[in-house]
Coordinates of C-alpha atoms (C1' of nucleotides) in Angstrom, one line a residue:
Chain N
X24 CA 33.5 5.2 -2.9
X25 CA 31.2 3.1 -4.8
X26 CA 27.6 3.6 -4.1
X27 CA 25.2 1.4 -1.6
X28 CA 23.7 -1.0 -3.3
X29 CA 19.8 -1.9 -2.8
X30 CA 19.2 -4.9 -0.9
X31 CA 16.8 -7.3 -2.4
X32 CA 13.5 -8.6 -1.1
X33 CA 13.9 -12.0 0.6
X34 CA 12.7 -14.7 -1.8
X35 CA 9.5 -16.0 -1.4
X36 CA 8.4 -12.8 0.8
X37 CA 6.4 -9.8 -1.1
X38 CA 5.5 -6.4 -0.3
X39 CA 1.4 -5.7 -0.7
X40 CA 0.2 -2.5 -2.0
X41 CA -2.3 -0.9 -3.7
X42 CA -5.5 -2.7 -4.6
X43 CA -3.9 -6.1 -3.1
X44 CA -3.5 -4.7 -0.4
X45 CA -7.1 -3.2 0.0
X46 CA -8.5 -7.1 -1.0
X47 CA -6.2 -8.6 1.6
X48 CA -7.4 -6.5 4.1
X49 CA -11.2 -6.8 3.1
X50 CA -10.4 -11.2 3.6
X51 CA -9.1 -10.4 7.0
X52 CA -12.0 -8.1 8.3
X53 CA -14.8 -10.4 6.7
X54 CA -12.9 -13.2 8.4
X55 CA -13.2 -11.3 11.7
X56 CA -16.3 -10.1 11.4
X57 CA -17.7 -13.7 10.9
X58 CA -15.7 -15.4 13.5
X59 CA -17.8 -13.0 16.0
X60 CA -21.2 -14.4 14.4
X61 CA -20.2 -18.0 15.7
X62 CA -18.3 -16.7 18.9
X63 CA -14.9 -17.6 17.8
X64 CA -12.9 -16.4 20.5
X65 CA -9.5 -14.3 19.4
X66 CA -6.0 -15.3 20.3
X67 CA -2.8 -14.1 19.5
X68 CA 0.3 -16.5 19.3
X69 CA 4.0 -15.7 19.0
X70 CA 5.7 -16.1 15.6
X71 CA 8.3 -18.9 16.6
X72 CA 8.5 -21.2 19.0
X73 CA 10.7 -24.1 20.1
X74 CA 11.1 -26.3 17.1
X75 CA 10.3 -29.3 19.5
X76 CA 6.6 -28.1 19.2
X77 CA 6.4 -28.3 15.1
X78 CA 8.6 -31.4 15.3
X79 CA 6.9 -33.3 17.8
X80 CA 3.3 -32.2 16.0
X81 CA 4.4 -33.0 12.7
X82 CA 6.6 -35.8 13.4
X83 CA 10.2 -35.7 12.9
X84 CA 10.3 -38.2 10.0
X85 CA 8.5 -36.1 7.5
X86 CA 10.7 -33.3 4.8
X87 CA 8.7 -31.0 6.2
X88 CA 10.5 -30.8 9.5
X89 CA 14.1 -32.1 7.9
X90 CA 13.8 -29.0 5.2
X91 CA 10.5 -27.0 4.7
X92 CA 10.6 -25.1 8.3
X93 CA 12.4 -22.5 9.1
X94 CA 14.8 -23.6 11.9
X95 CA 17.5 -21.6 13.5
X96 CA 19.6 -21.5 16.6
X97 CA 19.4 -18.6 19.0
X98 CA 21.8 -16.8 20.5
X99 CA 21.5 -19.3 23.7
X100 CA 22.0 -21.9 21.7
X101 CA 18.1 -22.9 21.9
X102 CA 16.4 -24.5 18.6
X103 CA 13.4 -22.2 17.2
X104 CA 11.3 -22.5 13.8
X105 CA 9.8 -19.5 12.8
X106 CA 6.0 -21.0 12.7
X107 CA 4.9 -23.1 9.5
X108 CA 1.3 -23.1 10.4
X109 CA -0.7 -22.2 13.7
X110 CA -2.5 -25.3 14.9
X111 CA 0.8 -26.5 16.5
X112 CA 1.3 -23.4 18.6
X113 CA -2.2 -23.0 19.7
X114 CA -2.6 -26.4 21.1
X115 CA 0.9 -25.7 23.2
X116 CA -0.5 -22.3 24.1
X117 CA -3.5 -24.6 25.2
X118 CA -1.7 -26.6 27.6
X119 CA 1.1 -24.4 29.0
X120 CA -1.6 -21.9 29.7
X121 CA -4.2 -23.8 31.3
X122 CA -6.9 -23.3 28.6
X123 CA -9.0 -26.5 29.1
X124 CA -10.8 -24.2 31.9
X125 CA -11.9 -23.0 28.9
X126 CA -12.9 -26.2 26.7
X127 CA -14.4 -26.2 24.7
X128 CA -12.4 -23.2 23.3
X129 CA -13.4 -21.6 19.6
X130 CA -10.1 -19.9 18.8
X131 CA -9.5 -18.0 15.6
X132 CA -6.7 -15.6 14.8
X133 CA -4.9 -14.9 11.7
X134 CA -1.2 -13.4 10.3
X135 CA 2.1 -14.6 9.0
X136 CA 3.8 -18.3 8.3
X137 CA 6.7 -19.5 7.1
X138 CA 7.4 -22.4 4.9
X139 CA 10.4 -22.6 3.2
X140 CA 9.5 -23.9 -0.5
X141 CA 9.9 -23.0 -4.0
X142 CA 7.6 -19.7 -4.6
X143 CA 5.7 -20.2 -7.2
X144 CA 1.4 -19.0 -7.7
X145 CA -0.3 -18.3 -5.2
X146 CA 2.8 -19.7 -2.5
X147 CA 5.6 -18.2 -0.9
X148 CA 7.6 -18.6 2.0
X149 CA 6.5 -16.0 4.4
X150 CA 2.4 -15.9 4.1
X151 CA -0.7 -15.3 5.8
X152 CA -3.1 -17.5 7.0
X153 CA -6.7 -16.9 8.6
X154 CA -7.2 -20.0 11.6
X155 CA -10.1 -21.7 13.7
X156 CA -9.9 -23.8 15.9
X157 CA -12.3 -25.7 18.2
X158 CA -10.1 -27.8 21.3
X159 CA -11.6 -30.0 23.4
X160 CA -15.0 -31.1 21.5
X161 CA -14.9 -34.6 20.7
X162 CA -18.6 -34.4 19.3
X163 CA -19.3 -33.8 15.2
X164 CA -21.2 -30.9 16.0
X165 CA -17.9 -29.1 16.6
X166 CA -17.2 -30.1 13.1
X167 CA -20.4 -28.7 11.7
X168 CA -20.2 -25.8 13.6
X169 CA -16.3 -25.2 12.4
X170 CA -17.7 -25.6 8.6
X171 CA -20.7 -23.9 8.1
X172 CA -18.3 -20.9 9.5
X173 CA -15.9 -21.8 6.6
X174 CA -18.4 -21.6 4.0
X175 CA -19.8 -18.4 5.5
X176 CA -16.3 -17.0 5.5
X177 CA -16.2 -17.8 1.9
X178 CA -19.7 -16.7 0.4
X179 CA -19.4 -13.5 2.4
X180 CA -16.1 -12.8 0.4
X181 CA -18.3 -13.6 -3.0
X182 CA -16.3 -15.7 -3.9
X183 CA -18.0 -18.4 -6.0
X184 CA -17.5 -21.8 -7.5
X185 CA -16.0 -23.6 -4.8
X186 CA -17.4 -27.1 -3.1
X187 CA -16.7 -28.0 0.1
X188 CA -14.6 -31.9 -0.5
X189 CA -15.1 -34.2 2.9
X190 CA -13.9 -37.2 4.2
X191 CA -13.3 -39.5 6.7
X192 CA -10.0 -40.9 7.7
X193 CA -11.9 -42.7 10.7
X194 CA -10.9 -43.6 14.2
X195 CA -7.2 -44.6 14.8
X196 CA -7.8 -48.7 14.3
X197 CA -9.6 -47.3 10.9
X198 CA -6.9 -45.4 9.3
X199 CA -4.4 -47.9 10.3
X200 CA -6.6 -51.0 8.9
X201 CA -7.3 -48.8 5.9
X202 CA -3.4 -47.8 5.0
X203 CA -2.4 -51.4 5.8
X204 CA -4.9 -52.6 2.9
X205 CA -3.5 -50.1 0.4
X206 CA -0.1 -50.7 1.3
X207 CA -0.7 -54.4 0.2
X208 CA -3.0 -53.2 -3.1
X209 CA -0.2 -50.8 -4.6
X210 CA 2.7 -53.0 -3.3
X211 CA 1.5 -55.5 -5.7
X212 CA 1.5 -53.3 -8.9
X213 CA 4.6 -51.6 -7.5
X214 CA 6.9 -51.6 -10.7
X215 CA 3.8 -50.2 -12.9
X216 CA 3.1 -47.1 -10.2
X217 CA 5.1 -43.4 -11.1
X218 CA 8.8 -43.1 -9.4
X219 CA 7.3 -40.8 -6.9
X220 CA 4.3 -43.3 -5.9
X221 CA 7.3 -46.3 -5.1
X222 CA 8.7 -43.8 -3.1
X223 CA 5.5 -42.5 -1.6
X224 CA 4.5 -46.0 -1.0
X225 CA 7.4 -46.5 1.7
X226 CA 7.0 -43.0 3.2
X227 CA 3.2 -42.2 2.9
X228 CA 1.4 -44.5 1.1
X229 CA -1.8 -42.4 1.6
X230 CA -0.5 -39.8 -0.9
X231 CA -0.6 -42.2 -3.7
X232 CA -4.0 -41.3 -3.8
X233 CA -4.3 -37.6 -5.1
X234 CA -1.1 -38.7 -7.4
X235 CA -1.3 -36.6 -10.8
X236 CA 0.8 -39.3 -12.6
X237 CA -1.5 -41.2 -15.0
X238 CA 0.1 -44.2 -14.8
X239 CA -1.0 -44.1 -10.7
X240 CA -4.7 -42.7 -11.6
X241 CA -5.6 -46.2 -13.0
X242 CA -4.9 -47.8 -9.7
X243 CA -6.0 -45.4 -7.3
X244 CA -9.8 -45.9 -8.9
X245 CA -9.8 -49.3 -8.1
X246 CA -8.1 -48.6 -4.7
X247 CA -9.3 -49.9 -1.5
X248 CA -11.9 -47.7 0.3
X249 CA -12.5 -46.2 3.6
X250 CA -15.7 -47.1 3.8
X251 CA -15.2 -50.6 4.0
X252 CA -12.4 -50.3 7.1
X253 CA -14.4 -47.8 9.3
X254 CA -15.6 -48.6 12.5
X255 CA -19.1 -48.7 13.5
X256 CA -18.4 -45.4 15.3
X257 CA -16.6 -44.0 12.5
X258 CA -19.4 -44.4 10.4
X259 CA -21.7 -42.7 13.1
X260 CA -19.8 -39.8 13.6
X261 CA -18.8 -39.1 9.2
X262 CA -22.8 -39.5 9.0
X263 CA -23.5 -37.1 11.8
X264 CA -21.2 -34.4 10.1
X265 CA -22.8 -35.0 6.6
X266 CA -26.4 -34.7 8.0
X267 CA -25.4 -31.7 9.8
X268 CA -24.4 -30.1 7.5
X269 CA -27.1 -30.6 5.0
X270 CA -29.0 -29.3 8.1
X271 CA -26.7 -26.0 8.2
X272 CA -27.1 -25.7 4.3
X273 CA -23.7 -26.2 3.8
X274 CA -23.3 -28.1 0.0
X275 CA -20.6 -30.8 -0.3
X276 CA -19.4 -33.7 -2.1
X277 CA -17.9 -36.7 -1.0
X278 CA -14.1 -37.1 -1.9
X279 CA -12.7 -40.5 -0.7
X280 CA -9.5 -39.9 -1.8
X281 CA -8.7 -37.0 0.4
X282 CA -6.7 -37.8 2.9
X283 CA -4.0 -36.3 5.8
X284 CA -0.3 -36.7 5.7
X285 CA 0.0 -36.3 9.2
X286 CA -0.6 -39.1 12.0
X287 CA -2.5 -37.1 14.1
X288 CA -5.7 -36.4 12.4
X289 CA -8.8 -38.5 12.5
X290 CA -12.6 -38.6 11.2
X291 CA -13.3 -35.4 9.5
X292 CA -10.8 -34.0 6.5
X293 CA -11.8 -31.7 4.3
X294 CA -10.7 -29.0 1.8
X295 CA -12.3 -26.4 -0.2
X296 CA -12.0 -26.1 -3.8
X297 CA -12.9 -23.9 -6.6
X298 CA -14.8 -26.0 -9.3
X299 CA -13.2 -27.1 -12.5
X300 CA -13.3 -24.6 -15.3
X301 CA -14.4 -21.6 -13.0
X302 CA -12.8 -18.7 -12.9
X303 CA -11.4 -19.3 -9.4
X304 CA -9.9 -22.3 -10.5
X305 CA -7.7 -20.6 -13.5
X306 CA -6.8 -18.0 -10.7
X307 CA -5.4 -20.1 -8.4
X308 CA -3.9 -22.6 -10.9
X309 CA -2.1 -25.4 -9.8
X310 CA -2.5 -24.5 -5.9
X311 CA -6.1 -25.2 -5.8
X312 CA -7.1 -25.8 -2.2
X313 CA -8.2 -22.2 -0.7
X314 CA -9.1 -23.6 3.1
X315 CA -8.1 -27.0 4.5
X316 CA -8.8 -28.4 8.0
X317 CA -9.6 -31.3 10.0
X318 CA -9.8 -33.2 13.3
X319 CA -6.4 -33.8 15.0
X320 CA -7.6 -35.9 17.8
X321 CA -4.2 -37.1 18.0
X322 CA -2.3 -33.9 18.4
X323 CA -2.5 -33.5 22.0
X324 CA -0.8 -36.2 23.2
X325 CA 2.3 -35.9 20.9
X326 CA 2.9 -32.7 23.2
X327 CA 2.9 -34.7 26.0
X328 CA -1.2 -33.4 26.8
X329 CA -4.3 -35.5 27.7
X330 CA -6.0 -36.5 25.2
X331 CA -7.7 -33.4 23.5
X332 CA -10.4 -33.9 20.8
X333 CA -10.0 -30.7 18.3
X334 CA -10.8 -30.0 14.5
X335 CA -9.8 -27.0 12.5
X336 CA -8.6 -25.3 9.3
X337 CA -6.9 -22.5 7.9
X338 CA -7.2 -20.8 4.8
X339 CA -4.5 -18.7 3.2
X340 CA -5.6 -15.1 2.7
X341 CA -3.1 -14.2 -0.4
X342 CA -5.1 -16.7 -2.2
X343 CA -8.5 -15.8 -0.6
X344 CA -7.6 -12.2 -1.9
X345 CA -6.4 -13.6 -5.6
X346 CA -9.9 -14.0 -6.0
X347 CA -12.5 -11.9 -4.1
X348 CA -11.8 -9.3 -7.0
X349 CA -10.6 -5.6 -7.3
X350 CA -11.3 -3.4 -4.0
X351 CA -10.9 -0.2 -4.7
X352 CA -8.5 2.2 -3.3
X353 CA -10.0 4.4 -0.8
X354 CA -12.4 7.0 -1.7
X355 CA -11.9 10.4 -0.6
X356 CA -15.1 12.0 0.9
X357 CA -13.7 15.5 0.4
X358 CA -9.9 17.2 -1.4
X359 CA -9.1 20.0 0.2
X360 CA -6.2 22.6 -2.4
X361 CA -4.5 25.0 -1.0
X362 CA -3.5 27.4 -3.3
X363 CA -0.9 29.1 -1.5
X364 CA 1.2 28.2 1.9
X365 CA 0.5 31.7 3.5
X366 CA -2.4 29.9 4.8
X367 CA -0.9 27.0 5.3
X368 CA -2.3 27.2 9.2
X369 CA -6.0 27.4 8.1
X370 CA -5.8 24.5 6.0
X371 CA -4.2 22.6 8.1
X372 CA -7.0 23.6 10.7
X373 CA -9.8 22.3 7.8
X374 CA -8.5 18.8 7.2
X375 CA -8.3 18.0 10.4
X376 CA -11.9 19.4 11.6
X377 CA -13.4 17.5 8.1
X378 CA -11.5 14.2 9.6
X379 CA -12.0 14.8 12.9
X380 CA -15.9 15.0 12.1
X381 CA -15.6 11.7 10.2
X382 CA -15.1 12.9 6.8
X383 CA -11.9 10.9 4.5
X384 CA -9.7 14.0 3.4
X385 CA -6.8 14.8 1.7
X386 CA -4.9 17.9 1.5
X387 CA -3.0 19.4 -1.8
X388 CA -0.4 21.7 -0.9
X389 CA 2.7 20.8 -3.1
X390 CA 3.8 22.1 -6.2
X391 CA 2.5 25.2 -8.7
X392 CA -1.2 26.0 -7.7
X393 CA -2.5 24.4 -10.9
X394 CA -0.9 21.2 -10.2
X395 CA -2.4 21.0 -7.0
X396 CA -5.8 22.2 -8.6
X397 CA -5.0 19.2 -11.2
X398 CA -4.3 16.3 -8.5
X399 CA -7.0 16.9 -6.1
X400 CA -9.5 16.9 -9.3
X401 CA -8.3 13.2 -10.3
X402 CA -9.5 12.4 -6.8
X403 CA -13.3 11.3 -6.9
X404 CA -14.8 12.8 -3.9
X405 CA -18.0 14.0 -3.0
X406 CA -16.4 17.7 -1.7
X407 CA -13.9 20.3 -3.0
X408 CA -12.1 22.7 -0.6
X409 CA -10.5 25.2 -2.1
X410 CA -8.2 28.4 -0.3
X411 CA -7.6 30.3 -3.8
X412 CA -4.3 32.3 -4.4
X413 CA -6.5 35.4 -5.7
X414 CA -8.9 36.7 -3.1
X415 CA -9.5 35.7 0.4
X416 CA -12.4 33.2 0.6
X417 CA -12.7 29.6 1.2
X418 CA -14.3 27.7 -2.0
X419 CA -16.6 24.9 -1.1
X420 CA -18.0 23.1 -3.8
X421 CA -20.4 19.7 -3.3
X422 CA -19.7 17.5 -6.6
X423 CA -23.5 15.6 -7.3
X424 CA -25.0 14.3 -10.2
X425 CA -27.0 17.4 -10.6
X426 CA -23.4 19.3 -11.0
X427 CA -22.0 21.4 -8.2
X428 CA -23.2 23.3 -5.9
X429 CA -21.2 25.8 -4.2
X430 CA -21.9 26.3 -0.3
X431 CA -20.2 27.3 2.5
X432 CA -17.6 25.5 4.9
X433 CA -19.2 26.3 8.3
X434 CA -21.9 23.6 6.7
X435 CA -19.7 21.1 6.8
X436 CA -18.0 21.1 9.7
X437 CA -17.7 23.8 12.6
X438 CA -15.4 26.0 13.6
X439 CA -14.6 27.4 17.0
Chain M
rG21 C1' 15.4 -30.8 -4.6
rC22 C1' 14.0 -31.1 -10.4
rG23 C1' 12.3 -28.8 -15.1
rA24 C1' 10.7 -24.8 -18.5
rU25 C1' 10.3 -19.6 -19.7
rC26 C1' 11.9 -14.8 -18.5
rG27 C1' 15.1 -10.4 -16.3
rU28 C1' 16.1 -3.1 -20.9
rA29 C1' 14.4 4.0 -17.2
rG30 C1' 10.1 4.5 -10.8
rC31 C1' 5.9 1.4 -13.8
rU32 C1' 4.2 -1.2 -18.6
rC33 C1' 7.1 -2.5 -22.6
rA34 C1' 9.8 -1.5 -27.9
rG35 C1' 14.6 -2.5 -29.5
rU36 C1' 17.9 -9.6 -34.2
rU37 C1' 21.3 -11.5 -40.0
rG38 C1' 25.7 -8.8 -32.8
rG39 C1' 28.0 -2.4 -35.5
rU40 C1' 28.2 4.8 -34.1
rU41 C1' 25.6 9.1 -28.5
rA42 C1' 19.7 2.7 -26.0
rG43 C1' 13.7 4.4 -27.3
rA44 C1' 8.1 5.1 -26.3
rG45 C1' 3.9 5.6 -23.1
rC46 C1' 2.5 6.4 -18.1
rG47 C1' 4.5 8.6 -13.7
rC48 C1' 7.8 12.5 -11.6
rC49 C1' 9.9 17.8 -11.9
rG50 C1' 9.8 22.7 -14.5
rG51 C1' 7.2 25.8 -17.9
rU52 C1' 3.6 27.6 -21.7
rU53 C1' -1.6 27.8 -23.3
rU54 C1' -6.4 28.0 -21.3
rG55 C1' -8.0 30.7 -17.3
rU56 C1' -12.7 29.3 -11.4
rG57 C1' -9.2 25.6 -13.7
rG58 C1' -10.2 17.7 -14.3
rU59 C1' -7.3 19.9 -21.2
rA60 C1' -3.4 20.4 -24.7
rC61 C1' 1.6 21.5 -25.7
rC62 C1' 7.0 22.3 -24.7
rG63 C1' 11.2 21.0 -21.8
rG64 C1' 13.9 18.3 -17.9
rA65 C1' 15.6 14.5 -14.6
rG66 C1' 16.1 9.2 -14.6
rG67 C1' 19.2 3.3 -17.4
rU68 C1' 27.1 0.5 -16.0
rC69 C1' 20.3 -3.1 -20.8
rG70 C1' 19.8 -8.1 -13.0
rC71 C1' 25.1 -9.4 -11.6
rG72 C1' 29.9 -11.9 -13.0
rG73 C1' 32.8 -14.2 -16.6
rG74 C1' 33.6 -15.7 -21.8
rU75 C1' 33.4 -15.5 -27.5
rU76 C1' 34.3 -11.3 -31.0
rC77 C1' 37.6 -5.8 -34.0
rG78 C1' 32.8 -4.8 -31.6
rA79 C1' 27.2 -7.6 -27.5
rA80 C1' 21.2 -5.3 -24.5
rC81 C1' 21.3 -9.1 -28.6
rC82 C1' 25.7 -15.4 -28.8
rC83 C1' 27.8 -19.0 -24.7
rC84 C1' 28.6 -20.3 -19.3
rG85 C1' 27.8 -19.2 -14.2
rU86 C1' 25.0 -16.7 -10.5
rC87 C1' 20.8 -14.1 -8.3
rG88 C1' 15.8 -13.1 -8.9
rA89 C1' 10.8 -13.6 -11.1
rU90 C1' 7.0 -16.6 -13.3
rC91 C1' 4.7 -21.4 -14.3
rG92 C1' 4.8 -26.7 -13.5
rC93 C1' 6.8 -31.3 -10.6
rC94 C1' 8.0 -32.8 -5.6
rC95 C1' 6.0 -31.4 -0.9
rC96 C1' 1.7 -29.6 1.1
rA97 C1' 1.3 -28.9 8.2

RNA sequence: GCGAUCGUAGCUCAGUUGGUUAGAGCGCCGGUUUGUGGUACCGGAGGUCGCGGGUUCGAACCCCGUCGAUCGCCCCA
């Protein structure tokens, strides 16, 4: 009989421990804690769903459905994708369930994705995104509102160095005017643009634009712009987002070559980016975007909806975590040895009267008396319990910065 | 899907003109010293050198494949 071997951890998946852990956990609870400051109301959505829903979002043309989702057959035969992002399943969720009673609906959740892509920094095929959404609010308010909670979000995890990037894609005559003229610009320098630009150029032209190639840099500066294509309404909308936001305080800089590779948004697209040269950008390397959103006017209807005006992002907490810096593991507030298992019972009885009355404890009873003496003094905390091998007293000491002090246990915490 | 680099004890890593029983630190277990005690010392467990082929008298070290990791390209909902 040979022995078992270990299984290996799915590619692209991790296991979080430690002080990751601790930071990815401090993302999600600032997250939630701000998304009650602006009323974001919670929802929780199932993990897969029919792959219809993704497809029909997305659009079945693009590699992400035909080889970046995870897709599978149930056991009724059924197709499901396991989800590759949440704005998809919300806006079903929004329609099979009646929601629009609720419209305009601020909805935020947060937890797992799947994508299936190479891993590589700061990306892998099962992660975890932090989501808000705002359904049914056709007016750039929603928008303003939606951001000024993104950069709270942000600045309340410290983290620094990062600009919010906006644009416009415009209304739907817009983007279609706009593509149409840089369709015709690039098609005529076609043979001087990278291979993946000609290519990019059939499939979605629009991605020509943040092209790292040099040789498609030189083109895209002289490129065709937005602003020339939107619509009088267009225009009114984009400049009611910018002003509000200069009225929330919210810095950012205009980036006209940011676009959407999916049909279905409209007006406002924007990411957020750590600066160049900051720290945050080294940390993140190549993926730089931390939280990405837009309007997805569009959305609705390819779900077979009525048209339902909605804009909203999601930001992926591994990389949120990558840079809000160590956390700590947790403190103890008090290390409780015991010396010898005869009284076992009592000390037993004292952790869980210390954490019962709010204090963060850990007991030592494992090995030779010293080594447990040793651990719990590697533990910084504020209280020592000790039940000594050698007479029959309880030994409290409170660690300060005036040394300790030696006290009693009934001062802690009571005893019946 | 493409490219580059890497893969040695639980963790971090040493280990080349390929040559006997593969090493260290940390961690873990046991013990000694000290002795109201976060120290020091001794000992122990733990590795088919990712896996599978090949070259060679002989491979952790060279070659091929495979799996995985890392970084970049593509993609980015």
């Amino acid at each position: 009989m040979s022995k078992p071997k270990t299984p290996q951890a799915i590619r692209g998946t991790q296991d979080i421990f430690g002080p990751d852990a601790e930071a990815f956990v401090f993302v999600v609870e600032t997250f939630e804690r701000v998304r009650k400051l602006y009323r974001f109301r919670r929802v929780e959505m199932p993990v897969f769903e029919r792959t219809e829903v993704f497809a029909r979002s997305i659009g079945e043309t693009t590699d992400i459905v035909s080889k970046e989702m995870y897709t599978f057959d149930d056991r009724g035969g059924e197709s499901l994708t396991l989800r590759p992002e949440f704005t998809a399943g919300i806006a079903r969720a929004f329609l099979t369930n009646g929601w629009q009673q609720h419209a305009p609906l601020k909805a935020a959740t947060h937890g797992p994705v799947f994508r299936y892509e190479r891993p590589q920094k700061g990306r892998y095929r099962q992660f975890h995104q932090i989501d808000a959404e705002i359904i049914g609010a056709a007016e750039p308010q929603a928008d303003v509102e939606l951001l000024a909670m993104a950069d709270q979000v942000i600045r309340e995890l410290g983290i620094e160095g990062i600009t919010l990037h906006l644009n416009t894609l415009g209304d739907a005559d817009t983007r279609d005017a706009w593509r149409a003229a840089l369709v015709e610009y690039f098609g005529a320098v076609r043979g001087e643009l990278s291979e993946d630009s000609q290519e990019r150029l059939d499939k979605n032209p629009l991605r020509i634009l943040d092209s790292k190639d040099p040789r498609d840099r030189k083109f895209v500066a002289e490129a065709p712009k937005i602003d020339a294509f939107l619509s009088d309404d267009a225009q009114r909308f984009f400049d009611a987002v910018t002003r509000g936001l200069d009225a929330a305080g919210v810095k950012w800089q205009r980036a006209e070559s940011l676009v959407r590779g999916l049909d279905y948004y409209r007006h406002t697209a924007f990411e957020f980016i750590p600066d160049e040269g900051t720290a945050a950008a080294d940390a993140l390397g190549s993926q730089s975007t931390i939280l990405g959103g837009g309007r997805y006017d569009g959305l609705m209807a390819s779900l077979g909806g009525p048209a339902t005006p909605a804009v909203g992002w999601a930001a992926g907490i591994e990389r949120l975590a990558m840079l809000v810096g160590e956390r700590g593991e947790i403190e103890a507030d008090a290390v409780v040895v015991l010396e010898d298992d005869s009284r076992m019972g009592r000390a037993i009885a004292t952790v869980k009267k210390l954490r019962e009355a709010g204090w963060k404890t850990e007991l030592f009873a494992h090995g030779s008396p010293r080594k447990r003496f040793d651990k719990a003094r590697k533990v910084p905390a504020h209280v020592l319990v000790t039940f000594p091998v050698t007479d029959d007293k309880v030994s409290t000491r409170v660690m300060g910065d005036g040394g300790e002090v030696h006290t009693a246990i009934e001062s802690l915490v009571q005893f019946d």
